[in-house]
Each structure stands twice: as structure tokens, then as C-alpha cells.
CSV table of C-alpha atoms in Angstrom, one decimal:
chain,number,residue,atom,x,y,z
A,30,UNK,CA,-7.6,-89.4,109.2
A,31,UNK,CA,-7.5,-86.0,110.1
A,32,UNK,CA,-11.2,-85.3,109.3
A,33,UNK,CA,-12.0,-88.5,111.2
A,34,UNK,CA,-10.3,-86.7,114.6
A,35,UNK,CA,-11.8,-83.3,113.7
A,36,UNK,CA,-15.3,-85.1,113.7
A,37,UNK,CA,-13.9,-86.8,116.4
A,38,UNK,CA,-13.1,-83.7,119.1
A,39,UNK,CA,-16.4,-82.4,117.6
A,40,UNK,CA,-18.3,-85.4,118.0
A,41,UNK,CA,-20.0,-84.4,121.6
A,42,UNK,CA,-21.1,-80.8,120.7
A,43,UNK,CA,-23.0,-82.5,117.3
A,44,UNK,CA,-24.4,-85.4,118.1
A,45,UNK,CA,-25.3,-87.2,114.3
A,46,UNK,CA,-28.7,-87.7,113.2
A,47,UNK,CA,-29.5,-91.3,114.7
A,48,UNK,CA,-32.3,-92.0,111.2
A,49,UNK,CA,-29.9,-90.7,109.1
A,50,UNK,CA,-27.0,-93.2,110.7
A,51,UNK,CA,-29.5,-95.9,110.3
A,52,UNK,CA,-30.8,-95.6,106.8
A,53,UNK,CA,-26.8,-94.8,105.7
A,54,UNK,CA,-25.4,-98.1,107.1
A,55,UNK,CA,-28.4,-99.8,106.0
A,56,UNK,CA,-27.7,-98.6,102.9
A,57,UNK,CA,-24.0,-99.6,102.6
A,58,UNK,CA,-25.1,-102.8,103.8
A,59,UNK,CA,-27.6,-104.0,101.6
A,60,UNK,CA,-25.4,-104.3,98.8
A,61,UNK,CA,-22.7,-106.5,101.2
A,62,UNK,CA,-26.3,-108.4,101.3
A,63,UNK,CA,-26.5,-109.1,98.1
A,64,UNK,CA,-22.9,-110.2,97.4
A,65,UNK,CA,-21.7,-106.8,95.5
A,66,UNK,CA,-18.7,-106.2,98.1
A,67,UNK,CA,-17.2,-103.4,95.6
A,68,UNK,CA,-20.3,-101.6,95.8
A,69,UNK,CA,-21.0,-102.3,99.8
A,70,UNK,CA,-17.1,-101.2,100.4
A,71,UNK,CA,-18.0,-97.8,98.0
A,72,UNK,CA,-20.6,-97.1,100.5
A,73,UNK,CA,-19.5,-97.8,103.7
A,74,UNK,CA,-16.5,-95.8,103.0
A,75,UNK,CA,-18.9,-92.8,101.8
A,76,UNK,CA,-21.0,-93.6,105.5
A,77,UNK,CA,-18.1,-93.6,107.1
A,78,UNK,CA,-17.1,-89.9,106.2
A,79,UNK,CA,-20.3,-88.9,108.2
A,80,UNK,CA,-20.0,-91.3,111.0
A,81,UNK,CA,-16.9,-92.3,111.3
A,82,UNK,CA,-17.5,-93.7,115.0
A,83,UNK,CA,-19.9,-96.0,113.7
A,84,UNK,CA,-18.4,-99.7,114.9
A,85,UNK,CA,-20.8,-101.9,113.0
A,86,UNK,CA,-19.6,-99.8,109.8
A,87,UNK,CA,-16.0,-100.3,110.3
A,88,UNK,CA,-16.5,-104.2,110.9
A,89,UNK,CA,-18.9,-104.5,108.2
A,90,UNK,CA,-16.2,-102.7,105.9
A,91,UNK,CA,-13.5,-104.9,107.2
A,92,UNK,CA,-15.3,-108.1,106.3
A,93,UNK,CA,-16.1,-106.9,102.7
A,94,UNK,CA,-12.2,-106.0,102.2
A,95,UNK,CA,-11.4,-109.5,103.9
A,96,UNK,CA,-13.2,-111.0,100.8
């Protein structure tokens, strides 16, 4: 949590690497793709560390706990 408001407050001076974003949460997501929601949660937690703003992470993360 308290990285997440650090990143947070710093968010507008750093903006984050849009590819990088994209290929991350693509990632992450291929494995909720595939059905391996341990693996899928594993990485969207680890894309979340870098973009923890990142909506479609967050609900794609809640949908693999859900399950």
C-alpha cells in the first residue's frame, strides 16, 4: 500500500512506459487465457508493482481471485 501511494504522488512527474505497460499486462494475462489463474494472479500482482494504476490489471486480478 504504501509503495502503491508513493508511485501514486509520483505518478505525474514519471509517466510509465506505455509498451512496457502493454506487453506486462499482456503478459499476466495470457496465462488467465489459458486457464492457469495461479500463474495469471503471480503476474498480475508482479505488473501491478510497476503499474499499480493500471484498471484492467486490477479487474483482471479480481476475476482470477474470484475463481
Amino acid at each position: 500500500l504504501i509503495n502503491s501511494i508513493k508511485h501514486l504522488f509520483g505518478w505525474r512527474s514519471a509517466q510509465p512506459d506505455p509498451v512496457k505497460r502493454s506487453t506486462s499486462f499482456e503478459f499476466a494475462n495470457s496465462f488467465n487465457l489459458c486457464g492457469d489463474s495461479r500463474t495469471a494472479i503471480k503476474e498480475f500482482r508482479k505488473h501491478l508493482l510497476s503499474f499499480p494504476l493500471d484498471v484492467d490489471a486490477l479487474n483482471n486480478l479480481g476475476c482470477c481471485l474470484s475463481e
